[in-house]
Coordinates of C-alpha atoms in Angstrom, one line a residue:
M228 CA -69.2 -7.6 75.5
L229 CA -66.0 -7.0 77.5
K230 CA -64.0 -8.9 74.9
T231 CA -65.5 -6.6 72.2
I232 CA -64.5 -3.5 74.0
G233 CA -61.2 -4.9 75.2
A234 CA -60.2 -5.6 71.6
Q235 CA -60.0 -1.8 71.0
I236 CA -57.1 -1.3 73.4
K237 CA -54.7 -2.2 70.6
E238 CA -51.6 0.1 70.7
Y239 CA -52.4 1.2 74.2
K240 CA -51.7 -2.1 75.8
M241 CA -48.3 -1.0 77.2
A242 CA -49.8 2.1 78.8
S243 CA -52.6 -0.2 80.2
I244 CA -49.9 -2.5 81.8
L245 CA -47.7 0.3 83.1
T246 CA -50.6 2.1 84.8
P247 CA -51.2 -0.7 87.4
V248 CA -47.5 -1.4 87.8
S249 CA -47.0 2.3 88.7
I250 CA -49.9 2.2 91.1
I251 CA -48.5 -1.0 92.8
V252 CA -45.2 0.8 93.4
E253 CA -47.1 3.8 94.8
V254 CA -49.2 1.6 97.2
I255 CA -46.2 -0.4 98.5
A256 CA -44.2 2.8 99.2
E257 CA -47.3 4.4 100.8
M258 CA -48.0 1.3 103.0
L259 CA -44.4 1.2 104.3
I260 CA -44.7 4.8 105.7
P261 CA -46.9 3.8 108.7
R262 CA -44.3 1.1 109.6
C263 CA -41.7 3.8 109.7
M264 CA -44.0 5.9 111.9
G265 CA -44.5 2.9 114.3
S266 CA -40.7 2.3 114.4
I267 CA -40.1 6.0 115.2
I268 CA -42.5 5.7 118.2
D269 CA -41.2 2.3 119.5
N270 CA -37.5 2.6 118.7
G271 CA -36.9 6.3 118.5
I272 CA -39.1 8.3 120.9
K273 CA -39.5 5.6 123.6
K274 CA -35.7 4.9 123.5
D275 CA -34.7 8.5 122.9
D276 CA -32.7 7.5 119.9
M277 CA -32.5 10.6 117.6
T278 CA -30.4 8.9 115.1
H279 CA -33.1 6.3 114.5
I280 CA -35.7 9.1 114.3
Y281 CA -33.7 10.9 111.6
M282 CA -33.0 7.7 109.6
M283 CA -36.7 6.8 109.6
G284 CA -37.6 10.4 108.7
V285 CA -35.3 10.3 105.7
L286 CA -36.7 6.9 104.7
M287 CA -40.3 8.3 105.0
V288 CA -39.4 11.2 102.7
I289 CA -37.8 8.8 100.1
L290 CA -40.9 6.5 100.3
A291 CA -43.2 9.5 99.9
L292 CA -41.2 10.6 96.8
I293 CA -41.4 7.1 95.3
S294 CA -45.1 7.0 96.0
L295 CA -45.6 10.4 94.4
A296 CA -43.7 9.3 91.3
G297 CA -45.6 6.1 91.1
G298 CA -49.0 7.9 91.4
S299 CA -48.0 10.5 88.9
L300 CA -46.9 8.0 86.3
G301 CA -50.0 6.0 86.9
G302 CA -52.1 9.1 86.2
V303 CA -50.2 9.8 83.0
F304 CA -50.3 6.2 81.7
G305 CA -53.9 5.8 82.8
A306 CA -55.0 9.0 81.0
K307 CA -53.2 7.9 77.8
A308 CA -54.7 4.4 77.9
S309 CA -58.3 5.4 78.6
A310 CA -58.3 8.3 76.1
G311 CA -56.7 5.9 73.5
L312 CA -59.4 3.3 74.2
A313 CA -62.1 5.9 73.7
K314 CA -60.6 7.1 70.5
N315 CA -60.4 3.5 69.1
V316 CA -63.9 2.7 70.2
R317 CA -65.3 5.8 68.5
K318 CA -63.3 5.0 65.4
A319 CA -64.4 1.4 65.3
M320 CA -68.1 2.3 65.8
Y321 CA -67.9 5.0 63.1
G322 CA -66.2 2.5 60.7
K323 CA -68.7 -0.2 61.5
V324 CA -71.7 2.1 60.8
Q325 CA -70.2 2.9 57.4
T326 CA -70.3 -0.8 56.6
F327 CA -74.0 -1.2 57.6
S328 CA -76.6 -1.8 55.0
F329 CA -79.9 0.2 55.2
S330 CA -81.5 -2.7 57.0
N331 CA -78.7 -2.6 59.7
I332 CA -79.1 1.2 60.1
D333 CA -82.9 0.7 60.4
K334 CA -82.2 -1.1 63.7
F335 CA -80.6 1.9 65.4
S336 CA -82.0 5.4 65.6
T337 CA -79.8 8.3 64.7
A338 CA -80.1 9.7 68.2
G339 CA -79.2 6.2 69.6
I340 CA -76.0 6.1 67.5
V341 CA -75.0 9.6 68.6
T342 CA -75.6 8.8 72.3
R343 CA -73.4 5.7 71.9
M344 CA -70.6 7.6 70.3
T345 CA -70.6 10.4 72.9
T346 CA -72.1 9.8 76.3
D347 CA -71.5 6.0 76.3
V348 CA -67.9 6.2 75.1
T349 CA -67.2 8.9 77.7
N350 CA -68.5 6.5 80.4
I351 CA -66.3 3.8 79.1
Q352 CA -63.3 6.1 79.1
N353 CA -63.8 7.2 82.7
S354 CA -64.6 3.7 83.8
Y355 CA -61.4 2.3 82.1
Q356 CA -59.2 4.9 83.8
M357 CA -60.7 4.0 87.2
I358 CA -60.3 0.3 86.6
L359 CA -56.6 0.8 85.7
R360 CA -55.9 3.1 88.6
M361 CA -58.5 2.7 91.4
C362 CA -59.2 -1.0 90.8
T363 CA -55.4 -1.6 91.2
R364 CA -55.0 0.8 94.1
G365 CA -58.0 -0.3 96.1
P366 CA -57.3 -4.1 96.2
M367 CA -53.5 -3.5 96.6
V368 CA -54.1 -1.1 99.6
L369 CA -56.5 -3.6 101.0
I370 CA -54.2 -6.6 100.6
V371 CA -51.0 -4.9 101.8
A372 CA -52.7 -3.2 104.7
M373 CA -54.4 -6.4 105.8
V374 CA -51.2 -8.4 105.6
F375 CA -49.3 -5.8 107.6
S376 CA -52.2 -5.6 110.1
F377 CA -52.2 -9.4 110.6
T378 CA -48.4 -9.4 111.1
I379 CA -48.9 -6.8 113.9
S380 CA -51.9 -8.3 115.7
P381 CA -54.1 -11.1 114.2
K382 CA -56.8 -10.5 116.8
L383 CA -57.3 -6.8 116.1
A384 CA -56.8 -7.3 112.3
S385 CA -59.8 -9.7 112.4
I386 CA -62.0 -6.6 113.1
Y387 CA -61.0 -5.3 109.6
L388 CA -61.8 -8.6 108.1
V389 CA -65.3 -8.6 109.4
A390 CA -65.8 -4.9 108.3
V391 CA -64.5 -5.7 104.8
I392 CA -66.9 -8.7 104.4
F393 CA -69.8 -6.7 105.7
L394 CA -69.1 -3.7 103.4
S395 CA -68.5 -5.9 100.3
V396 CA -71.9 -7.5 100.7
I397 CA -73.7 -4.2 101.2
L398 CA -71.9 -2.4 98.3
F399 CA -72.7 -5.3 96.0
I400 CA -76.4 -5.1 96.8
I401 CA -76.4 -1.3 96.3
A402 CA -74.6 -1.5 93.0
K403 CA -77.0 -4.3 91.8
L404 CA -80.1 -2.3 92.7
A405 CA -78.7 0.9 91.1
M406 CA -77.6 -0.9 87.9
K407 CA -81.2 -1.5 86.6
Y408 CA -81.9 2.2 86.8
F409 CA -78.6 3.2 85.1
E410 CA -79.5 0.8 82.2
Q411 CA -82.8 2.7 81.7
V412 CA -81.1 6.1 81.9
F413 CA -79.4 5.7 78.5
K414 CA -82.6 4.7 76.8
K415 CA -84.0 8.0 78.1
Y416 CA -80.9 9.7 76.8
D417 CA -81.7 8.4 73.3
E418 CA -85.2 9.9 73.6
L419 CA -83.7 13.2 74.7
N420 CA -81.3 13.3 71.8
N421 CA -83.9 12.3 69.4
S422 CA -86.2 15.2 70.6
V423 CA -83.3 17.7 70.1
Q424 CA -82.3 16.3 66.7
E425 CA -85.8 16.2 65.3
N426 CA -86.5 19.7 66.5
V427 CA -83.3 21.2 65.1
T428 CA -83.6 19.4 61.8
A429 CA -87.2 20.4 61.3
I430 CA -86.9 23.9 62.9
R431 CA -88.5 25.6 59.8
V432 CA -91.6 23.4 60.0
V433 CA -91.8 23.9 63.8
K434 CA -91.8 27.7 63.4
A435 CA -94.1 27.6 60.3
Y436 CA -96.7 25.8 62.4
V437 CA -96.0 27.7 65.6
R438 CA -95.3 24.5 67.5
E439 CA -92.4 25.8 69.7
D440 CA -94.4 25.2 72.9
Y441 CA -95.2 21.7 71.9
E442 CA -91.6 20.9 71.1
K443 CA -90.5 22.4 74.4
S444 CA -93.0 20.2 76.3
K445 CA -91.6 17.2 74.5
F446 CA -88.1 18.1 75.4
I447 CA -89.0 18.8 79.0
K448 CA -90.7 15.5 79.3
A449 CA -87.7 13.6 77.9
S450 CA -85.4 15.6 80.2
E451 CA -87.7 14.9 83.2
N452 CA -87.5 11.2 82.4
V453 CA -83.6 11.3 82.5
Y454 CA -83.8 13.3 85.8
K455 CA -86.1 10.8 87.4
M456 CA -84.0 7.8 86.5
F457 CA -80.8 9.4 87.8
V458 CA -82.6 10.4 91.0
K459 CA -83.7 6.8 91.6
A460 CA -80.2 5.5 90.9
E461 CA -78.4 8.0 92.9
S462 CA -80.9 7.7 95.8
I463 CA -79.6 4.1 96.2
V464 CA -75.9 4.9 95.6
V465 CA -76.0 7.7 98.2
F466 CA -76.1 5.0 101.0
N467 CA -72.4 4.3 100.1
M468 CA -70.9 7.2 102.1
P469 CA -72.9 6.9 105.4
L470 CA -72.2 3.1 105.5
M471 CA -68.5 3.7 104.9
Q472 CA -68.3 6.3 107.6
L473 CA -70.3 4.2 110.1
T474 CA -68.0 1.2 109.4
T475 CA -64.8 3.4 109.6
Y476 CA -65.8 5.0 113.0
V477 CA -66.9 1.6 114.5
C478 CA -63.5 0.1 113.5
I479 CA -61.6 3.0 114.9
L480 CA -63.5 2.7 118.2
L481 CA -63.0 -1.0 118.4
I482 CA -59.3 -0.8 117.6
S483 CA -58.7 2.0 120.0
F484 CA -60.7 0.2 122.8
F485 CA -59.1 -3.3 122.4
G486 CA -55.7 -1.9 121.4
A487 CA -55.5 0.2 124.6
K488 CA -56.3 -2.9 126.7
M489 CA -53.6 -4.8 124.9
I490 CA -51.0 -2.0 125.5
V491 CA -51.8 -2.2 129.2
V492 CA -51.1 -5.9 129.3
K493 CA -48.0 -5.5 127.1
D494 CA -49.5 -7.5 124.2
L495 CA -49.2 -4.5 121.9
S496 CA -46.9 -1.4 121.6
E497 CA -48.0 2.1 121.1
G498 CA -46.3 2.2 117.7
D499 CA -48.2 -0.9 116.6
L500 CA -51.5 0.7 117.6
A501 CA -50.6 3.8 115.6
N502 CA -49.8 1.5 112.6
L503 CA -53.2 -0.3 113.0
L504 CA -55.1 2.9 113.1
A505 CA -53.3 4.2 110.0
Y506 CA -54.1 0.9 108.2
C507 CA -57.7 1.1 109.4
M508 CA -58.2 4.3 107.5
N509 CA -56.3 2.9 104.5
I510 CA -58.4 -0.2 104.3
L511 CA -61.7 1.5 104.7
V512 CA -60.8 4.3 102.3
S513 CA -59.8 1.7 99.7
L514 CA -63.2 0.1 100.1
M515 CA -64.9 3.4 99.6
I516 CA -62.9 3.9 96.4
L517 CA -63.8 0.5 95.3
S518 CA -67.5 1.2 95.9
M519 CA -67.3 4.4 93.8
V520 CA -65.5 2.4 91.0
F521 CA -68.2 -0.3 91.3
V522 CA -70.9 2.2 90.7
M523 CA -69.0 3.7 87.8
I524 CA -68.5 0.3 86.3
S525 CA -72.2 -0.4 86.8
I526 CA -73.0 2.7 84.7
S527 CA -70.4 1.8 82.1
L528 CA -71.6 -1.8 81.8
A529 CA -74.9 -0.4 80.4
S530 CA -72.9 1.8 78.0
A531 CA -70.6 -1.1 77.1
E532 CA -73.5 -3.3 76.1
R533 CA -74.9 -0.5 73.9
I534 CA -71.5 0.0 72.2
A535 CA -71.1 -3.7 71.8
E536 CA -74.5 -3.9 70.0
I537 CA -73.0 -1.6 67.3
L538 CA -69.6 -3.3 67.1
N539 CA -71.1 -6.8 67.0
E540 CA -73.7 -6.0 64.5
E541 CA -72.9 -7.9 61.3
P542 CA -73.6 -6.1 58.0
D543 CA -76.4 -7.8 56.1
I544 CA -74.8 -6.9 52.8
V545 CA -71.1 -7.9 52.3
N546 CA -68.9 -8.6 49.3
P547 CA -68.8 -12.2 48.0
E548 CA -65.6 -14.2 48.2
N549 CA -64.6 -13.7 44.6
P550 CA -66.6 -10.6 43.5
V551 CA -67.1 -9.6 39.9
M552 CA -65.2 -6.4 39.2
E553 CA -66.8 -5.2 36.0
V554 CA -70.3 -4.4 35.0
K555 CA -70.7 -5.3 31.3
D556 CA -73.8 -3.1 30.5
G557 CA -76.9 -1.6 32.0
S558 CA -79.3 -4.4 31.3
I559 CA -81.5 -5.3 34.3
E560 CA -83.6 -8.3 35.1
F561 CA -85.9 -9.0 38.1
K562 CA -86.6 -12.7 38.4
D563 CA -89.3 -13.9 40.8
V564 CA -88.4 -11.2 43.2
C565 CA -90.0 -10.9 46.6
F566 CA -88.8 -8.5 49.3
K567 CA -89.6 -7.4 52.9
Y568 CA -87.6 -5.1 55.1
N569 CA -88.0 -7.3 58.2
K570 CA -87.4 -11.0 57.9
D571 CA -90.0 -11.6 60.6
A572 CA -92.7 -9.6 58.7
T573 CA -95.6 -11.6 57.4
D574 CA -96.3 -9.6 54.2
N575 CA -93.9 -8.8 51.4
V576 CA -93.3 -5.2 50.3
L577 CA -92.6 -6.5 46.8
E578 CA -94.4 -9.5 45.5
D579 CA -93.5 -11.7 42.5
I580 CA -91.6 -9.1 40.4
N581 CA -90.5 -10.2 36.9
L582 CA -89.0 -7.5 34.7
K583 CA -86.5 -7.3 31.9
I584 CA -84.9 -3.9 31.0
N585 CA -82.5 -3.5 28.1
S586 CA -79.3 -1.6 28.4
G587 CA -79.8 2.0 27.4
E588 CA -83.5 2.0 27.8
V589 CA -85.4 4.9 29.5
I590 CA -87.8 3.4 32.0
G591 CA -90.5 5.3 33.9
I592 CA -92.0 4.1 37.1
L593 CA -95.4 5.4 38.2
G594 CA -97.4 4.4 41.3
S595 CA -99.3 5.7 44.3
T596 CA -97.5 6.6 47.5
G597 CA -96.5 3.3 49.3
S598 CA -96.7 1.2 46.1
A599 CA -93.0 0.2 46.7
K600 CA -91.4 2.2 43.8
T601 CA -88.3 3.2 45.8
S602 CA -88.1 -0.3 47.3
L603 CA -87.9 -1.7 43.8
V604 CA -85.0 0.5 42.6
N605 CA -83.1 0.1 45.9
L606 CA -82.6 -3.6 45.0
I607 CA -80.7 -2.7 41.8
S608 CA -77.8 -1.0 43.7
R609 CA -78.1 -3.6 46.5
L610 CA -79.0 -1.1 49.2
Y611 CA -81.2 -4.0 50.3
D612 CA -81.0 -7.7 49.3
V613 CA -83.9 -9.5 47.9
T614 CA -85.8 -11.9 50.2
E615 CA -86.5 -14.3 47.3
G616 CA -85.5 -14.4 43.7
S617 CA -82.7 -12.5 42.1
V618 CA -81.9 -9.1 40.5
S619 CA -79.3 -9.1 37.7
L620 CA -77.3 -6.3 36.2
G621 CA -75.4 -6.9 33.0
G622 CA -76.3 -10.5 33.2
V623 CA -74.8 -11.0 36.6
D624 CA -76.6 -11.3 40.0
V625 CA -76.0 -8.1 41.9
R626 CA -75.0 -10.2 44.9
N627 CA -71.9 -11.4 43.0
Y628 CA -70.5 -7.9 42.3
D629 CA -68.0 -6.0 44.4
L630 CA -70.1 -3.5 46.3
E631 CA -68.0 -0.5 45.3
V632 CA -68.0 -1.5 41.6
L633 CA -71.7 -2.0 41.7
R634 CA -72.6 1.3 43.3
N635 CA -70.2 3.2 41.1
E636 CA -72.0 1.8 38.1
V637 CA -75.5 2.3 39.5
S638 CA -75.9 6.0 40.3
V639 CA -78.9 6.8 42.5
V640 CA -80.4 10.2 43.1
L641 CA -82.4 9.5 46.2
Q642 CA -85.8 10.8 47.1
K643 CA -84.3 13.0 49.9
N644 CA -81.7 15.3 48.4
V645 CA -78.7 15.5 50.7
L646 CA -75.9 18.0 50.2
F647 CA -72.9 18.5 52.6
K648 CA -71.4 21.6 54.0
G649 CA -68.7 22.8 51.6
T650 CA -68.4 24.4 48.2
I651 CA -70.6 23.3 45.3
L652 CA -67.4 21.9 43.7
D653 CA -66.7 19.8 46.8
N654 CA -70.3 18.4 46.7
L655 CA -70.1 17.6 43.0
R656 CA -66.8 15.7 43.5
W657 CA -68.6 13.2 45.7
G658 CA -69.6 11.7 42.4
K659 CA -66.0 11.6 41.2
K660 CA -63.3 12.7 43.6
D661 CA -60.8 13.7 40.9
A662 CA -63.3 15.4 38.6
T663 CA -62.0 18.4 36.8
L664 CA -63.8 21.7 36.8
D665 CA -64.8 21.2 33.1
E666 CA -66.2 17.8 33.9
C667 CA -68.3 19.3 36.8
K668 CA -69.5 22.1 34.5
E669 CA -70.6 19.5 31.9
A670 CA -72.5 17.5 34.4
C671 CA -74.2 20.6 35.8
K672 CA -75.1 21.6 32.2
M673 CA -76.8 18.3 31.7
A674 CA -78.7 18.7 35.0
C675 CA -79.6 22.3 34.2
A676 CA -77.7 23.4 37.3
D677 CA -75.3 25.7 35.5
E678 CA -78.2 28.1 35.1
F679 CA -78.2 29.2 38.7
I680 CA -74.6 28.4 39.6
E681 CA -73.2 30.9 37.1
K682 CA -75.4 33.6 38.5
M683 CA -73.9 33.1 42.0
E684 CA -71.1 35.5 42.9
D685 CA -68.5 32.7 43.7
G686 CA -69.9 30.3 41.1
Y687 CA -68.7 26.7 41.8
E688 CA -66.8 27.9 44.9
T689 CA -70.1 29.0 46.5
L690 CA -70.2 27.7 50.0
L691 CA -73.2 25.5 50.8
E692 CA -74.6 25.3 54.3
Q693 CA -75.2 22.0 56.0
G694 CA -77.9 20.1 54.0
G695 CA -77.7 22.7 51.3
S696 CA -80.1 24.9 53.2
N697 CA -79.0 28.1 51.4
V698 CA -80.3 26.8 48.0
S699 CA -83.8 26.0 46.9
G700 CA -85.3 22.5 46.7
G701 CA -85.1 22.5 42.9
Q702 CA -81.5 23.6 43.0
R703 CA -80.6 20.9 45.4
Q704 CA -82.2 18.3 43.1
R705 CA -80.3 19.5 40.1
L706 CA -77.0 19.5 42.0
C707 CA -77.7 15.9 43.2
I708 CA -78.4 14.9 39.6
A709 CA -75.2 16.5 38.4
R710 CA -73.2 14.7 41.2
A711 CA -74.7 11.4 40.1
L712 CA -73.9 12.1 36.4
L713 CA -70.2 12.6 37.2
K714 CA -69.9 8.8 37.9
N715 CA -70.7 8.2 34.3
P716 CA -72.8 5.1 35.4
K717 CA -74.2 2.2 33.5
V718 CA -77.5 2.8 35.3
L719 CA -78.9 6.1 36.5
I720 CA -81.9 6.1 38.9
L721 CA -83.8 9.3 39.6
D722 CA -86.2 8.6 42.5
D723 CA -88.7 11.4 42.1
S724 CA -85.7 13.7 41.7
T725 CA -87.3 16.3 39.5
S726 CA -90.4 16.9 41.6
A727 CA -89.2 20.3 42.7
V728 CA -88.3 21.6 39.3
D729 CA -90.7 23.2 36.8
T730 CA -91.9 21.1 33.8
N731 CA -89.8 23.1 31.4
T732 CA -86.5 22.4 33.3
D733 CA -87.7 18.8 33.7
E734 CA -88.0 18.5 29.9
K735 CA -84.6 20.0 29.4
I736 CA -83.0 17.5 31.8
R737 CA -84.6 14.6 30.0
K738 CA -83.5 15.9 26.6
A739 CA -79.9 16.3 27.8
F740 CA -79.9 12.7 29.1
A741 CA -81.1 11.4 25.7
E742 CA -78.4 13.3 23.8
S743 CA -75.4 13.0 26.2
I744 CA -75.8 9.6 27.9
P745 CA -77.7 7.4 25.4
G746 CA -76.0 4.2 26.4
T747 CA -76.9 4.6 30.1
T748 CA -80.0 2.9 31.4
K749 CA -82.2 5.5 33.0
I750 CA -84.9 4.7 35.5
I751 CA -87.2 7.7 36.4
I752 CA -89.7 7.5 39.3
A753 CA -92.2 10.3 39.0
Q754 CA -95.7 11.4 40.0
R755 CA -96.2 13.5 36.9
V756 CA -97.2 11.6 33.7
S757 CA -95.5 14.3 31.7
S758 CA -92.1 13.3 33.2
I759 CA -92.3 9.7 32.0
M760 CA -94.7 9.5 29.1
N761 CA -91.9 9.8 26.5
C762 CA -89.9 6.9 28.2
D763 CA -89.3 3.8 26.2
R764 CA -91.4 1.8 28.6
I765 CA -93.3 2.5 31.8
I766 CA -93.7 0.3 34.9
I767 CA -97.0 0.7 36.8
M768 CA -96.6 -0.2 40.5
D769 CA -99.6 -1.0 42.7
E770 CA -99.4 -2.4 46.3
G771 CA -95.9 -3.9 45.7
K772 CA -96.8 -5.6 42.4
V773 CA -96.2 -4.7 38.8
N774 CA -99.7 -3.8 37.5
G775 CA -98.5 -2.9 34.0
F776 CA -95.3 -2.6 31.9
G777 CA -95.3 -1.1 28.4
T778 CA -95.1 2.0 26.3
H779 CA -97.3 5.1 26.9
D780 CA -99.7 4.1 24.2
E781 CA -99.9 0.5 25.3
L782 CA -100.7 1.5 28.9
L783 CA -103.1 4.2 27.9
A784 CA -105.0 1.6 25.8
G785 CA -104.9 -1.3 28.3
N786 CA -104.1 -0.2 31.9
E787 CA -106.8 1.4 34.0
I788 CA -104.5 2.9 36.6
Y789 CA -102.3 4.6 34.0
K790 CA -105.4 5.7 32.0
D791 CA -107.0 7.3 35.1
V792 CA -103.8 9.1 36.2
F793 CA -103.2 10.4 32.7
E794 CA -106.8 11.7 32.3
S795 CA -106.8 13.3 35.7
Q796 CA -103.5 15.1 35.2
T797 CA -104.2 16.2 31.7
A798 CA -107.5 17.5 32.9
G799 CA -105.5 19.6 35.4
S800 CA -106.6 17.9 38.6
G801 CA -103.1 17.4 40.0
D802 CA -100.8 14.5 41.0
F803 CA -101.2 10.8 41.1
D804 CA -102.7 10.6 44.6
E805 CA -105.4 13.2 43.9
G806 CA -106.4 11.7 40.6
G807 CA -105.9 8.1 41.5
R808 CA -108.4 5.3 41.3

């Protein structure tokens, strides 16, 4: 975990080194000031030597300036190093998430990833700055002050040693007890963020069903859980301060009492006692700082573990060593394919799939909800890898292709239509980043999107809101289809992507496909028989298995599922699920 996070320091190593160096200079200069004070008392005031007093005064000013410079530089370098580490960690996490397959992403919730990239990274940043500065300053003050104290009076300095050991043990116990609550806090943060994200994303549904009070109660409950965990943790950490104060005052009393006795018998000078009292405060304050750092590190360790989970997660789907860089054609073959989302699952989502699709064919897929239609087509573009068997494209196993090449040649319009904030033209160019306006217009014409775009005041420069919320569901679908067409792929997959358009527009889109991209293999998942009945062949999916594969006429004559759906829909009773078996 620490190695994983530490690897992100990179170009900020020098700043990370200069921070403790500056702090060491600050501490040494600061610790020499009490020695000057003691010398002023013993060799200046008691001997009435004003020259010595002035010399020590000037030296104290110089030491104070050196200490100030060291502390200031330590602050600057520490801020640069910690902010740089946070930047690199966020960048590394974001880059790693981009390499994840769907199966990797399934392991982490969206809210969990957001919390890791915000709250957890901020904790790491604050903790790293404290480690560089306070974890250098605290031990250095402790060591230098203890050494100077023992050179003055080993007997009195032993009081500090006992206090340090006592406090170290107590602070370790406090931090250990608080740690388990801090670990739970961030899980509660995930729940809190998830509640907010879900509510904002689905705000239209919430308002449509008048569920604002229910959503408020969910948020309050999640917020209450975070509050309770922090209270439990802080109620333990709060013992730090009283224990520190108790130890400090006891040490001052003991040093003053035994020091006064030693002065009477001439075993200690007044200046040395002043030095010891100054070092007493320095030692115990350094311990208090270390206790605060210890608590902060305890919090950040939980954050570091969560960040390391992302950074150490290995993508399930990666490029082979010598990838194939060209897809010959759009022919597809499923051979003895079995698939399950979780390797530990007992049942397969897809079972014993054997299909052969010729390049340029138009294939329809029909099946009830949950029959694994989407799972089947996701294997073609290698969004998931098969558990058993193989899927081939252009005569080559999809696992042997370069991922970018494969996904550029297999264009998928997903079930959930996603558009990004920006102009219509910007969104279309996701399909082809250097597409000309004419190319975009041609793709929109094929997808029947030009009909509504040209009616807009700004046309292709019309600004879309996040998620395309300012256009209708059918318009989003057509824009997504146009975006996919710009890739000019060997295979085009429409995953129920015309469900929100009327039957007339659906027919126009299919006709445009047949005329404009005859060489592209087209796979259309649909609930309406009318959307696929004119396909070259139709696949009937049932409970993760291929129940039938043939033309409309063949299936109508020999497949009960297709026959039932066709009859129910042509009789006007609705979609597949309503008119199913």
